Amino acid sequence: MSKYHLDYLEQLETESIHIFREVAAQFERPALLFSGGKDSITMVHLAKKAFAPGKIPFPLVHIDTGHNFPEALEFRDWLAKEVNATLVVRKVEDTIKQKNLTEPKGKFPSRNWLQTYTLLDTIEEFKFDACIGGARRDEEKARAKERIFSVRDEFGQWNPKLQRPELWNIYNGRIHKGENVRVFPISNWTELDIWNYIRKENIDLPSIYFAHERQVIEHEGQLVAISEFVQPDANDVVLTRQVRYRTVGDMTCTAAVESAAANLDEVINEIIATRISERGETRIDDKVTEAAMEDRKKNGYF
Amino acid sequence: MDLLRFITAGSVDDGKSTLIGRLLYDSKNILIDQLEALEKSTKNRTDGSVDLALLTDGLRAEREQGITIDVAYRYFTTPKRKFIIADAPGHVQYTRNMITGASNASLIIVLVDARQGVVEQTRRHSIIASLLKIPHVVVAINKMDLVEYSQDVFNNIVIDYAEVAKQLGLKNVTYIPISALNGDNIVDKSEIIDWYDGKPLLEFLEEVDTAHDIDLDNARFQVQFVIRPQTEELHDYRGYAGKIISGIYKKGDKVKVLPAGLETSISKLEVGGREVEEVFAPQAAVIQLADDIDISRGDAIVKTEDTPVVSNELEVLLCWLDDKPLQAGNKYYLQHNSRLVRAVVKSIEYKLDVNTLQQQPVEGGVKLNEVVKATIKTASPLVYDPYDQFVVNGSAILVDETSNSTVAAVLLQ
Ligand SMILES: Nc1nc2c(ncn2[C@@H]2O[C@H](COP(=O)(O)OP(=O)(O)O)[C@@H](O)[C@H]2O)c(=O)[nH]1
């Protein structure tokens, strides 16, 4: 093999860096939507590389549902400092109060839906014209057709019929006033690519990605941590299990997997062995309907 | 492990979805929950089999209409390669999607139904492959089970296609007899098709040599973004960030900044914040220059000994991708990598029939999915190479000034 050769992770990295730079150059007010999970952490790492030795030329924006893992929030604050980035946090809690929205009820009250309101308000508040998201095309069938630059109308809506053709590596980010673009720099990465890259680049992650002990209850075959937001009822058996998380979402709707994987190598080995896709295993609210993702995207979800 | 991007093309019902489903399924890239969803949605089928095509069927509108109408991307990995499939629909009116999917592909799988042989759609897809200069072509002759795995049927299709390939100047064409439904010659070599002594499809995809698809001889770089930290310790730092389009740049190389034409040399090279001695395509790099010259986004930095074309009068092939027709005299933005310039389509010479490659006169405007030869004038010069020699530096898009949509794929001549 010639020394002028990039392996697949380097090729993916190159493509993502190229996209980050296009965003910084084409838009006046971009923002990186930071969810706290490994995908957004990887994006921050890529953005850092894209603009080194300068700092990342856009803020990290976190839409805080109020149901986050404390470990993830702590990590978020640490990371923003570490890379010297501006951190903007907007809370779903506040949107609920301001707009008098109805809090979701039930045992696993998911504020996932409500995030959309807070996000759209935040876009409006800061006049963001490009929001960089960590969605990957391998996550879900509806995502497989998403462009890398995906135009949203004034209402944050996505119209699958009106997507622009995306040719070669040329990204057309021209928009009308009021519109904005969602940009997905890691579209072409799979879950395993992300993990392999994290290992290769030695990227720090919140501790909940690795095996730890937690009190959980079992719900439809999935383990949910007991927390301020999820309380066991009379029928539940509270178990103490060694678990880790594959995604970092809300404590109310992210399930843990039983695991003894304490480091990256072990985590990666487990992922290769499990053969259960990320969303299916860990997002309690996603199984609702097959078209759930599509509906949500049309409504301006990430 | 490296990366291969390919596109699948075929007419409706040739078995494209089944083939992709099969590749994902047999290479164990389908996960348990996806499989469950698949089984659930095929419960109503009378024969009880799973419908692999459903795996690749994305949007609801498509599910309702039962046809694929937009490019979708699929991923799978084997121990040898990571694959990105652009799944482009076969329907006649969606040439634009195929061009979109094909623009990044280094290989195309052209599906042929063994019962039908080479049809109009096969020619059309092959013409697009040749226009876009996709380096490798695999002709997958599918549904061999329906022609009793006949070697004669296969051979006749090979003869027919070879004629098309010759006419189009397609090189590197490989023929594989398959049954996507039964899995013959997909991952494992078919036992029934014992007369075929080539590789099964997946093995071919894993081994096809793509190292030479990247040009390392001619150095091309375009500035995407200027990095100016303006901090105390990096007060005078000025780095030009961009992708190495092709070739190799070394510290100390004499370079020319185009279109201005100023000469200087490379003082420092960085990749991801780390200083390096040389950079090569397709790395994302930062170049620092010895002299302080005025450079902005879209400017090219090339080596002095070999220079691209610098011109504002462009001969182009345009693939029209918009519902609104093109008229000679229309103004657009032209985007060539990161360089955005105003442009006017001066004249339209002829239309290229994508079924026969014949040149035809243009009457009225240029419609969606049509390919035309045209001349474009830009407000400031473009630094490019002819597409035929140099895909990555010879491609551009046209953007409608009023709708902002991408309306054409531009192949610079
Ligand atoms: N007998 C047979 N049928 C096939 C084969 N491949 C696909 N089919 C069938 O052909 C039909 C169309 O296939 P599909 O994958 O949906 O085609 P697409 O429109 O090209 O995506 C389906 O009923 C498939 O089951 C094959 O190799 N042999």
XYZ file of C-alpha atoms and ligand atoms in Angstrom:
743
model
C 0.000 0.000 0.000
C 1.341 3.397 -0.963
C 2.000 5.866 1.826
C -0.384 8.221 0.086
C -3.375 6.280 1.161
C -6.154 7.015 3.626
C -7.906 4.235 5.469
C -11.691 4.362 5.849
C -11.665 6.276 9.121
C -9.313 8.887 7.698
C -11.530 9.199 4.642
C -14.609 9.697 6.786
C -12.729 12.210 8.905
C -11.611 14.143 5.852
C -15.132 14.301 4.504
C -16.522 15.538 7.820
C -13.848 18.195 8.214
C -14.576 19.388 4.704
C -18.255 19.731 5.632
C -17.490 21.633 8.843
C -15.392 24.111 6.920
C -18.091 24.586 4.314
C -20.560 25.403 7.071
C -18.228 27.913 8.699
C -17.588 29.581 5.355
C -21.087 29.565 3.907
C -23.176 30.604 6.891
C -23.224 33.648 9.078
C -24.514 32.053 12.269
C -23.970 28.329 12.450
C -24.369 26.298 15.623
C -23.446 22.796 16.610
C -26.348 20.975 18.258
C -24.714 19.195 21.119
C -26.715 16.367 22.633
C -24.072 15.099 25.021
C -23.768 11.714 23.369
C -20.812 10.084 21.667
C -21.862 11.309 18.227
C -21.848 14.946 19.251
C -18.648 14.463 21.184
C -17.092 13.042 18.036
C -18.384 16.032 16.094
C -16.751 18.423 18.525
C -13.500 16.546 18.065
C -13.808 16.788 14.278
C -14.682 20.480 14.460
C -11.656 21.095 16.625
C -9.459 19.434 14.022
C -11.145 21.321 11.187
C -10.279 24.735 12.576
C -7.058 24.105 14.474
C -5.126 26.030 15.646
C -8.065 28.443 15.713
C -11.046 27.812 17.923
C -14.318 26.316 16.731
C -16.056 29.246 15.028
C -19.555 28.449 16.270
C -21.221 27.761 19.628
C -22.226 24.380 20.996
C -25.959 24.463 21.616
C -27.515 22.063 24.072
C -31.280 21.672 24.273
C -31.601 20.437 27.831
C -34.706 18.340 28.438
C -34.104 18.418 32.164
C -34.009 14.630 32.135
C -30.338 14.254 31.407
C -27.832 12.044 33.093
C -25.855 14.197 35.544
C -22.656 12.565 34.250
C -23.469 13.768 30.735
C -24.071 17.346 31.858
C -20.860 17.430 33.818
C -19.010 16.119 30.808
C -20.642 18.682 28.527
C -19.420 21.554 30.689
C -15.954 20.085 30.910
C -15.722 19.542 27.150
C -16.842 23.064 26.237
C -14.104 24.445 28.485
C -11.564 21.990 27.197
C -12.011 23.034 23.552
C -12.620 26.650 24.469
C -16.028 26.731 22.782
C -19.021 28.870 23.598
C -21.792 26.809 25.194
C -25.429 27.800 24.840
C -27.948 25.866 26.962
C -31.683 26.251 26.550
C -34.093 24.311 28.722
C -37.235 22.484 27.660
C -38.504 23.208 31.168
C -38.592 26.922 30.361
C -40.395 26.361 27.076
C -43.015 24.287 28.869
C -43.603 27.134 31.311
C -43.566 29.934 28.743
C -45.782 28.201 26.258
C -47.919 26.469 28.827
C -47.275 23.108 27.206
C -48.565 19.891 28.652
C -45.950 17.794 30.392
C -45.913 14.256 29.100
C -47.263 11.863 31.683
C -46.774 8.227 32.455
C -44.052 6.188 33.917
C -41.501 7.121 31.280
C -42.397 10.722 30.511
C -40.467 11.588 27.380
C -39.771 15.206 26.591
C -38.256 14.244 23.270
C -41.144 15.714 21.349
C -41.020 18.963 23.260
C -37.369 19.499 22.415
C -38.499 20.581 18.990
C -40.197 23.687 20.422
C -37.168 24.708 22.418
C -34.896 24.100 19.478
C -36.976 26.215 17.114
C -37.157 29.001 19.708
C -33.403 28.862 20.152
C -32.841 29.050 16.403
C -35.095 32.084 16.347
C -33.425 33.685 19.361
C -29.916 33.468 17.933
C -30.942 33.655 14.274
C -28.988 30.505 13.560
C -28.880 29.840 9.833
C -27.208 26.439 10.035
C -27.581 23.816 12.743
C -25.051 21.034 12.708
C -26.477 17.724 13.887
C -25.013 14.333 14.596
C -27.544 12.205 12.765
C -26.200 9.290 10.781
C -27.827 7.724 7.781
C -27.434 4.219 9.138
C -29.600 4.989 12.153
C -32.975 4.693 10.553
C -34.566 4.059 7.189
C -35.992 7.562 6.893
C -32.550 9.025 7.535
C -30.999 7.094 4.683
C -32.230 9.693 2.210
C -31.264 12.739 4.198
C -28.895 15.109 2.445
C -25.801 16.404 4.178
C -27.122 19.951 3.756
C -30.824 19.676 4.433
C -32.931 22.781 4.000
C -35.737 23.497 6.484
C -38.455 26.056 6.003
C -39.390 28.795 8.453
C -41.271 26.276 10.539
C -38.305 23.991 10.772
C -39.984 21.521 8.479
C -38.327 19.149 6.123
C -39.873 18.312 2.815
C -38.565 15.058 1.394
C -39.782 16.031 -2.063
C -37.908 19.323 -2.144
C -34.434 18.156 -1.284
C -31.675 19.504 -3.436
C -29.583 17.087 -5.394
C -26.184 16.871 -3.720
C -23.459 16.308 -6.270
C -19.800 15.413 -5.852
C -18.567 17.198 -2.751
C -20.240 20.444 -3.595
C -22.597 21.739 -0.931
C -25.170 24.346 -1.817
C -26.048 26.214 1.356
C -27.901 29.132 -0.191
C -31.152 29.849 1.589
C -33.873 32.445 1.806
C -34.364 34.621 4.837
C -36.059 32.690 7.605
C -34.970 29.317 6.306
C -32.175 27.381 7.871
C -30.115 24.364 7.035
C -29.513 21.251 9.086
C -26.082 19.925 8.351
C -25.033 16.371 9.091
C -21.256 16.015 8.875
C -21.215 12.414 10.095
C -23.963 11.179 7.776
C -21.760 8.490 6.307
C -20.483 7.063 9.585
C -21.986 3.981 11.166
C -22.169 3.349 14.871
C -19.146 1.115 14.680
C -17.175 3.701 12.698
C -17.808 6.194 15.487
C -16.583 3.766 18.128
C -13.508 2.825 16.146
C -12.708 6.480 15.605
C -13.141 7.266 19.291
C -10.652 4.518 20.038
C -8.222 5.611 17.360
C -8.293 9.266 18.397
C -8.484 8.583 22.099
C -11.576 10.713 22.570
C -12.880 11.099 26.122
C -16.454 10.016 26.854
C -18.838 10.376 29.799
C -18.479 7.519 32.267
C -21.951 6.094 31.616
C -20.726 4.607 28.336
C -18.735 2.115 30.361
C -19.893 -0.611 32.724
C -20.998 0.570 36.140
C -23.484 -0.542 38.765
C -26.949 0.899 38.729
C -30.371 0.267 40.206
C -32.729 -0.571 37.405
C -36.176 -1.909 36.670
C -37.125 -4.074 33.762
C -39.618 -2.737 31.268
C -40.607 -4.809 28.232
C -37.282 -6.536 28.251
C -35.278 -3.328 28.615
C -33.436 -2.048 31.651
C -34.295 1.451 32.797
C -32.363 3.218 35.508
C -34.165 4.441 38.580
C -33.711 8.148 38.953
C -35.403 11.325 39.985
C -37.479 10.942 36.812
C -38.294 7.256 36.790
C -39.687 5.709 39.956
C -40.548 2.060 40.434
C -44.153 1.189 41.140
C -45.544 -1.621 43.248
C -45.095 -4.311 40.587
C -41.506 -3.471 39.767
C -38.614 -5.422 41.069
C -35.646 -3.187 41.664
C -32.486 -4.873 40.476
C -28.854 -3.951 40.834
C -27.077 -4.575 37.585
C -23.796 -3.887 35.901
C -24.750 -1.823 32.894
C -23.553 0.649 30.325
C -25.287 2.941 27.834
C -24.960 2.872 24.081
C -26.563 6.248 23.581
C -26.940 9.115 25.965
C -30.480 10.413 25.770
C -32.969 11.208 28.481
C -32.973 9.150 31.650
C -36.645 8.510 31.027
C -36.286 6.946 27.636
C -32.800 5.553 27.299
C -32.354 1.950 28.267
C -29.185 0.458 29.660
C -27.607 -2.748 28.463
C -26.164 -5.280 30.817
C -22.463 -5.256 30.325
C -19.122 -5.748 31.930
C -17.295 -3.724 29.274
C -15.137 -1.323 31.195
C -13.033 0.112 28.392
C -13.284 0.954 24.699
C -11.919 -2.340 23.420
C -14.439 -4.263 25.442
C -17.284 -1.992 24.399
C -16.395 -2.380 20.737
C -16.160 -6.132 21.040
C -19.597 -6.220 22.585
C -21.069 -4.073 19.865
C -19.697 -6.305 17.178
C -21.123 -9.282 18.988
C -24.602 -7.958 19.821
C -26.048 -7.302 16.396
C -28.852 -5.200 17.759
C -29.050 -1.765 16.292
C -28.586 1.237 18.467
C -32.055 2.764 18.320
C -33.908 -0.484 18.783
C -31.999 -1.403 21.849
C -31.900 1.842 23.665
C -34.667 4.191 22.673
C -37.865 3.252 24.407
C -40.019 5.748 22.560
C -38.922 4.940 19.056
C -40.638 1.678 18.535
C -43.994 3.399 18.412
C -44.484 3.395 14.677
C -42.265 2.610 11.777
C -42.795 6.056 10.378
C -42.141 7.805 13.681
C -38.819 9.216 12.606
C -40.188 10.511 9.370
C -43.039 12.304 11.128
C -40.725 13.796 13.643
C -38.302 15.049 11.043
C -41.043 16.735 9.108
C -41.780 18.604 12.316
C -38.322 20.010 12.704
C -36.776 17.495 15.049
C -33.027 17.243 14.630
C -9.361 -1.277 5.539
C -10.534 1.245 2.980
C -13.746 2.644 1.630
C -15.661 1.913 -1.572
C -18.624 3.966 -2.717
C -20.821 2.390 -5.320
C -24.153 2.930 -6.942
C -26.727 0.414 -8.065
C -28.788 1.099 -11.166
C -31.458 -0.870 -12.919
C -35.003 -0.627 -14.204
C -37.911 -1.043 -11.838
C -38.278 -4.693 -10.830
C -34.841 -5.785 -11.991
C -34.198 -6.723 -8.368
C -32.139 -3.832 -7.096
C -33.749 -3.682 -3.680
C -33.548 -7.425 -3.353
C -29.869 -7.341 -4.266
C -29.028 -4.648 -1.742
C -31.125 -6.386 0.885
C -29.253 -9.579 0.097
C -25.838 -7.914 0.398
C -26.776 -6.456 3.774
C -28.439 -9.654 4.941
C -25.778 -12.106 3.861
C -22.888 -9.978 5.028
C -24.663 -9.851 8.418
C -25.248 -6.156 8.382
C -28.904 -6.438 9.260
C -29.582 -6.186 12.915
C -32.044 -8.189 14.924
C -34.591 -5.453 15.457
C -34.530 -4.494 11.800
C -35.139 -8.109 11.005
C -38.099 -8.209 13.369
C -39.598 -5.119 11.799
C -39.053 -6.752 8.432
C -40.790 -9.925 9.454
C -43.648 -7.947 10.923
C -44.230 -5.998 7.758
C -44.099 -9.108 5.598
C -46.508 -11.086 7.772
C -49.255 -10.485 5.278
C -47.394 -12.160 2.453
C -48.865 -15.455 1.421
C -45.640 -17.367 0.879
C -44.276 -16.448 4.315
C -40.850 -15.366 3.041
C -39.203 -12.132 4.134
C -39.155 -9.428 1.514
C -35.559 -8.240 1.405
C -36.578 -5.286 -0.710
C -38.373 -3.770 2.275
C -35.080 -3.263 4.042
C -34.083 -0.556 1.661
C -37.403 1.114 1.231
C -37.286 4.444 2.992
C -39.926 7.097 2.935
C -43.606 6.612 3.529
C -44.598 8.104 0.191
C -42.498 5.441 -1.429
C -43.950 2.694 0.643
C -47.362 3.806 -0.449
C -46.453 3.994 -4.100
C -44.281 0.940 -3.854
C -41.382 2.498 -5.771
C -38.105 4.077 -4.726
C -38.094 7.757 -5.672
C -35.001 9.251 -4.121
C -31.377 8.353 -3.584
C -30.844 6.516 -0.329
C -27.531 5.590 1.213
C -26.779 2.206 2.763
C -23.789 1.047 4.680
C -22.169 -2.257 5.231
C -18.800 -3.447 6.269
C -16.849 -6.613 5.727
C -13.460 -7.340 7.234
C -11.911 -5.969 4.023
C -13.859 -2.835 3.243
C -16.450 -0.365 4.306
C -19.079 0.111 1.606
C -21.364 3.026 0.947
C -24.159 2.237 -1.489
C -26.019 4.997 -3.253
C -29.322 3.368 -3.992
C -30.656 5.230 -7.010
C -34.120 4.540 -8.293
C -34.770 2.965 -11.643
C -37.799 4.930 -12.668
C -37.457 6.762 -15.986
C -38.019 10.275 -14.706
C -35.467 10.019 -11.972
C -32.292 10.372 -13.974
C -31.471 13.285 -11.718
C -31.274 10.980 -8.719
C -28.975 8.663 -10.514
C -26.639 11.508 -11.389
C -26.678 12.580 -7.770
C -25.862 9.092 -6.571
C -23.310 8.451 -9.281
C -21.354 11.653 -8.734
C -19.546 10.197 -5.730
C -19.340 6.593 -6.808
C -16.210 4.809 -7.909
C -18.161 1.799 -9.096
C -21.557 1.157 -10.600
C -23.545 -2.053 -10.543
C -25.791 -2.128 -13.591
C -28.539 -4.663 -13.017
C -29.897 -6.545 -15.978
C -32.867 -8.897 -15.828
C -31.654 -12.091 -17.492
C -35.045 -12.532 -19.156
C -35.015 -9.060 -20.698
C -31.358 -8.554 -21.495
C -29.974 -5.125 -22.347
C -32.888 -2.673 -22.474
C -33.257 1.057 -22.979
C -32.793 1.750 -19.267
C -29.575 -0.271 -19.242
C -28.224 1.948 -22.011
C -29.375 5.096 -20.281
C -27.735 4.166 -17.012
C -24.552 3.173 -18.788
C -24.456 6.448 -20.655
C -24.725 8.318 -17.378
C -21.944 6.139 -15.972
C -19.777 7.041 -18.934
C -20.624 10.746 -18.818
C -19.740 10.876 -15.142
C -16.635 8.743 -15.669
C -17.371 6.128 -13.041
C -14.136 4.129 -13.048
C -15.531 0.595 -12.579
C -18.619 -1.095 -14.011
C -20.165 -4.357 -12.852
C -22.935 -5.775 -14.994
C -24.917 -8.011 -12.652
C -27.129 -10.283 -14.688
C -29.930 -11.085 -12.281
C -32.755 -13.605 -12.031
C -30.578 -16.335 -13.504
C -32.908 -18.780 -11.715
C -35.668 -17.753 -14.112
C -33.635 -18.681 -17.186
C -32.533 -22.037 -15.827
C -29.103 -20.643 -15.042
C -28.338 -20.766 -18.739
C -24.827 -19.947 -19.820
C -26.083 -19.052 -23.307
C -28.446 -16.443 -21.979
C -25.584 -14.974 -19.955
C -23.174 -15.011 -22.886
C -25.628 -13.298 -25.199
C -26.182 -10.497 -22.718
C -22.416 -10.107 -22.324
C -22.070 -9.769 -26.095
C -24.849 -7.176 -26.240
C -23.476 -5.154 -23.365
C -19.914 -5.274 -24.657
C -21.214 -3.442 -27.708
C -22.712 -0.711 -25.501
C -19.527 -0.506 -23.453
C -17.415 -0.164 -26.555
C -19.584 2.582 -27.940
C -19.419 4.472 -24.660
C -15.763 3.872 -24.019
C -16.491 2.140 -20.716
C -13.444 0.394 -19.364
C -13.131 -2.068 -16.515
C -16.414 -3.863 -17.154
C -17.052 -7.084 -15.217
C -19.982 -9.457 -15.766
C -21.457 -11.581 -12.977
C -24.444 -13.960 -13.268
C -26.514 -13.771 -10.070
C -29.799 -14.550 -8.437
C -30.432 -11.872 -5.845
C -33.450 -13.737 -4.590
C -31.665 -17.008 -3.937
C -28.277 -15.544 -3.138
C -26.383 -17.103 -6.041
C -22.977 -15.456 -6.595
C -23.733 -12.678 -4.135
C -21.622 -13.520 -1.105
C -20.706 -17.095 -1.927
C -19.944 -18.634 -5.247
C -23.015 -20.277 -6.710
C -22.911 -24.047 -6.900
C -25.550 -24.155 -9.596
C -23.836 -21.644 -11.869
C -20.817 -23.898 -12.091
C -19.814 -22.682 -15.553
C -18.936 -19.245 -14.179
C -15.354 -19.054 -12.995
C -15.200 -15.441 -11.818
C -15.677 -14.062 -8.330
C -19.014 -13.696 -6.588
C -20.190 -10.086 -6.379
C -19.156 -9.307 -2.820
C -15.678 -10.698 -3.277
C -15.290 -8.615 -6.402
C -16.402 -5.491 -4.543
C -13.957 -6.243 -1.765
C -11.029 -6.643 -4.090
C -11.507 -4.215 -6.948
C -8.473 -1.955 -7.067
C -9.429 1.653 -6.427
C -6.035 2.945 -5.350
C -5.485 4.455 -8.781
C -8.765 6.319 -8.852
C -7.156 9.185 -6.952
C -4.817 11.398 -8.945
C -1.528 11.955 -7.147
C 0.300 13.633 -10.025
C -1.392 16.951 -10.567
C -1.573 19.093 -7.457
C -4.840 20.932 -6.956
C -6.064 22.756 -3.879
C -8.829 25.232 -3.319
C -9.187 27.490 -0.287
C -12.312 26.716 1.676
C -11.823 28.763 4.786
C -9.149 31.110 6.091
C -8.039 30.340 9.636
C -6.980 33.442 11.562
C -6.976 32.810 15.295
C -5.767 36.345 16.102
C -4.788 35.313 19.597
C -1.699 36.583 21.319
C 0.505 33.620 20.561
C -0.914 33.136 17.040
C -1.092 36.777 16.176
C 0.117 36.566 12.605
C -1.150 33.087 11.843
C -2.955 32.848 8.530
C -3.762 29.327 7.363
C -5.632 28.324 4.230
C -7.900 25.414 5.029
C -9.177 23.174 2.269
C -9.195 19.750 0.778
C -6.341 18.517 -1.344
C -8.328 17.911 -4.520
C -5.526 15.938 -6.104
C -1.792 15.462 -5.996
C 0.772 15.985 -3.256
C 2.042 19.206 -1.667
C 5.316 19.397 0.224
C 6.762 22.004 2.511
C 8.902 24.359 0.416
C 7.006 23.704 -2.845
C 6.788 26.670 -5.167
C 3.143 27.492 -5.712
C 0.968 29.846 -7.658
C -2.248 31.392 -6.412
C -4.941 31.453 -9.079
C -6.731 33.212 -10.672
C -4.577 36.135 -9.449
C -1.352 34.471 -10.626
C 0.913 35.432 -7.724
C 3.805 33.109 -6.870
C 5.081 32.111 -3.464
C 6.035 28.948 -1.591
C 4.611 26.707 1.112
C 6.007 27.526 4.544
C 4.014 25.129 6.663
C 1.522 22.293 6.309
C -0.916 21.018 8.893
C -3.489 18.246 9.118
C -5.912 18.326 12.035
C -3.700 20.751 13.946
C -0.576 18.643 13.557
C 2.349 19.864 11.478
C 3.368 17.560 8.599
C 5.976 17.567 5.842
C 3.583 16.752 3.028
C -0.124 16.439 2.331
C -1.938 14.450 -0.341
C -5.387 13.948 -1.846
C -8.010 13.748 -0.433
C -6.708 15.020 2.911
C -8.262 18.044 4.600
C -5.274 20.273 5.197
C -4.140 23.751 6.164
C -1.514 25.453 4.030
C 0.574 28.409 5.132
C 2.448 30.481 2.587
C 5.779 32.272 2.783
C 4.442 35.583 1.524
C 1.571 37.665 2.703
C -0.797 37.737 -0.249
C -4.462 38.460 -0.434
C -6.206 35.104 -0.741
C -9.806 34.277 -0.116
C -12.260 31.385 -0.277
C -12.432 29.815 -3.702
C -8.898 30.735 -4.763
C -6.741 27.897 -6.023
C -3.224 27.113 -4.887
C -1.388 24.993 -7.472
C 2.217 24.108 -8.159
C 4.000 26.342 -10.585
C 5.090 23.615 -12.978
C 1.644 22.386 -13.909
C -1.311 24.656 -14.067
C -5.003 24.114 -14.714
C -7.202 26.068 -17.087
C -8.032 29.611 -15.979
C -10.967 31.008 -17.901
C -14.330 32.687 -17.672
C -15.641 31.271 -20.946
C -16.629 27.692 -20.296
C -17.626 24.863 -22.588
C -19.773 22.516 -20.555
C -22.103 19.562 -20.523
C -25.111 20.340 -18.375
C -27.354 17.719 -16.830
C -30.529 19.594 -16.060
C -32.020 18.667 -12.686
C -34.825 21.148 -12.213
C -38.500 21.273 -13.147
C -38.110 24.835 -14.356
C -36.585 24.651 -17.847
C -33.299 26.251 -18.820
C -33.344 28.972 -21.469
C -30.255 30.386 -23.095
C -29.490 33.743 -21.480
C -30.573 32.661 -17.974
C -28.363 33.731 -15.090
C -27.286 31.466 -12.255
C -24.658 31.022 -9.620
C -22.000 28.529 -10.551
C -20.357 26.682 -7.681
C -17.077 24.905 -8.389
C -16.056 23.199 -5.158
C -16.061 26.220 -2.842
C -15.858 28.919 -5.466
C -19.138 30.685 -6.129
C -19.425 32.986 -9.142
C -22.225 34.534 -11.121
C -22.752 32.896 -14.467
C -24.850 33.235 -17.578
C -25.685 30.404 -19.947
C -24.740 32.059 -23.221
C -25.798 29.440 -25.690
C -27.072 25.914 -25.888
C -25.546 24.001 -28.733
C -27.263 20.672 -28.774
C -29.070 18.125 -26.702
C -27.537 14.734 -26.069
C -30.013 11.893 -26.361
C -29.262 9.797 -23.283
C -30.546 6.676 -24.970
C -28.558 6.909 -28.182
C -25.907 9.572 -27.500
C -27.056 11.330 -30.655
C -26.876 15.101 -30.831
C -30.218 16.746 -31.356
C -31.305 20.341 -31.811
C -32.782 22.047 -28.758
C -36.305 23.320 -29.216
C -37.778 25.434 -26.469
C -36.085 25.144 -23.103
C -33.975 22.390 -21.634
C -36.137 20.149 -19.492
C -35.588 18.066 -16.386
C -33.275 15.099 -16.997
C -31.960 16.428 -20.307
C -28.257 16.679 -21.044
C -27.021 19.542 -23.227
C -23.820 21.010 -24.532
C -23.642 24.697 -23.644
C -21.347 27.653 -23.166
C -21.265 29.578 -19.917
C -19.681 32.887 -19.107
C -18.728 33.607 -15.509
C -18.257 36.981 -13.808
C -14.767 36.034 -12.685
C -12.484 33.282 -13.955
C -12.683 29.688 -12.859
C -9.611 27.562 -12.173
C -10.416 24.067 -13.393
C -9.495 21.032 -15.433
C -11.611 19.303 -18.071
C -13.898 16.775 -16.383
C -12.765 13.983 -18.655
C -9.213 14.303 -17.424
C -9.937 15.230 -13.911
C -13.348 14.595 -12.405
C -12.730 16.279 -9.066
C -11.581 19.568 -10.520
C -13.882 19.548 -13.523
C -17.264 19.393 -11.856
C -19.578 22.154 -10.722
C -23.225 22.925 -10.079
C -25.590 25.681 -11.123
C -27.748 27.273 -8.459
C -30.944 29.156 -9.261
C -30.636 32.699 -7.909
C -34.286 32.942 -6.984
C -35.165 29.495 -5.681
C -31.654 28.635 -4.452
C -32.087 25.090 -5.710
C -29.351 23.148 -7.369
C -30.533 23.047 -10.968
C -27.714 21.496 -12.955
C -24.708 19.248 -12.791
C -21.922 20.889 -14.778
C -19.184 18.882 -16.471
C -16.481 21.311 -17.579
C -14.995 20.469 -20.962
N -36.847 -15.242 -9.418
C -36.180 -14.154 -9.027
N -36.859 -13.068 -8.655
C -36.170 -11.993 -8.260
C -34.761 -11.969 -8.221
N -34.368 -10.753 -7.774
C -35.503 -10.054 -7.525
N -36.590 -10.802 -7.816
C -38.004 -10.406 -7.702
O -38.271 -9.362 -8.594
C -39.216 -8.445 -8.029
C -38.656 -7.028 -8.041
O -37.551 -6.971 -7.179
P -37.114 -5.625 -6.438
O -35.890 -5.950 -5.679
O -38.266 -5.043 -5.709
O -36.776 -4.733 -7.703
P -36.336 -3.200 -7.844
O -37.535 -2.499 -8.353
O -35.246 -3.231 -8.854
O -35.868 -2.721 -6.516
C -39.525 -8.949 -6.644
O -40.723 -9.676 -6.678
C -38.338 -9.852 -6.332
O -38.669 -10.877 -5.424
C -34.059 -13.147 -8.641
O -32.837 -13.214 -8.639
N -34.815 -14.193 -9.034
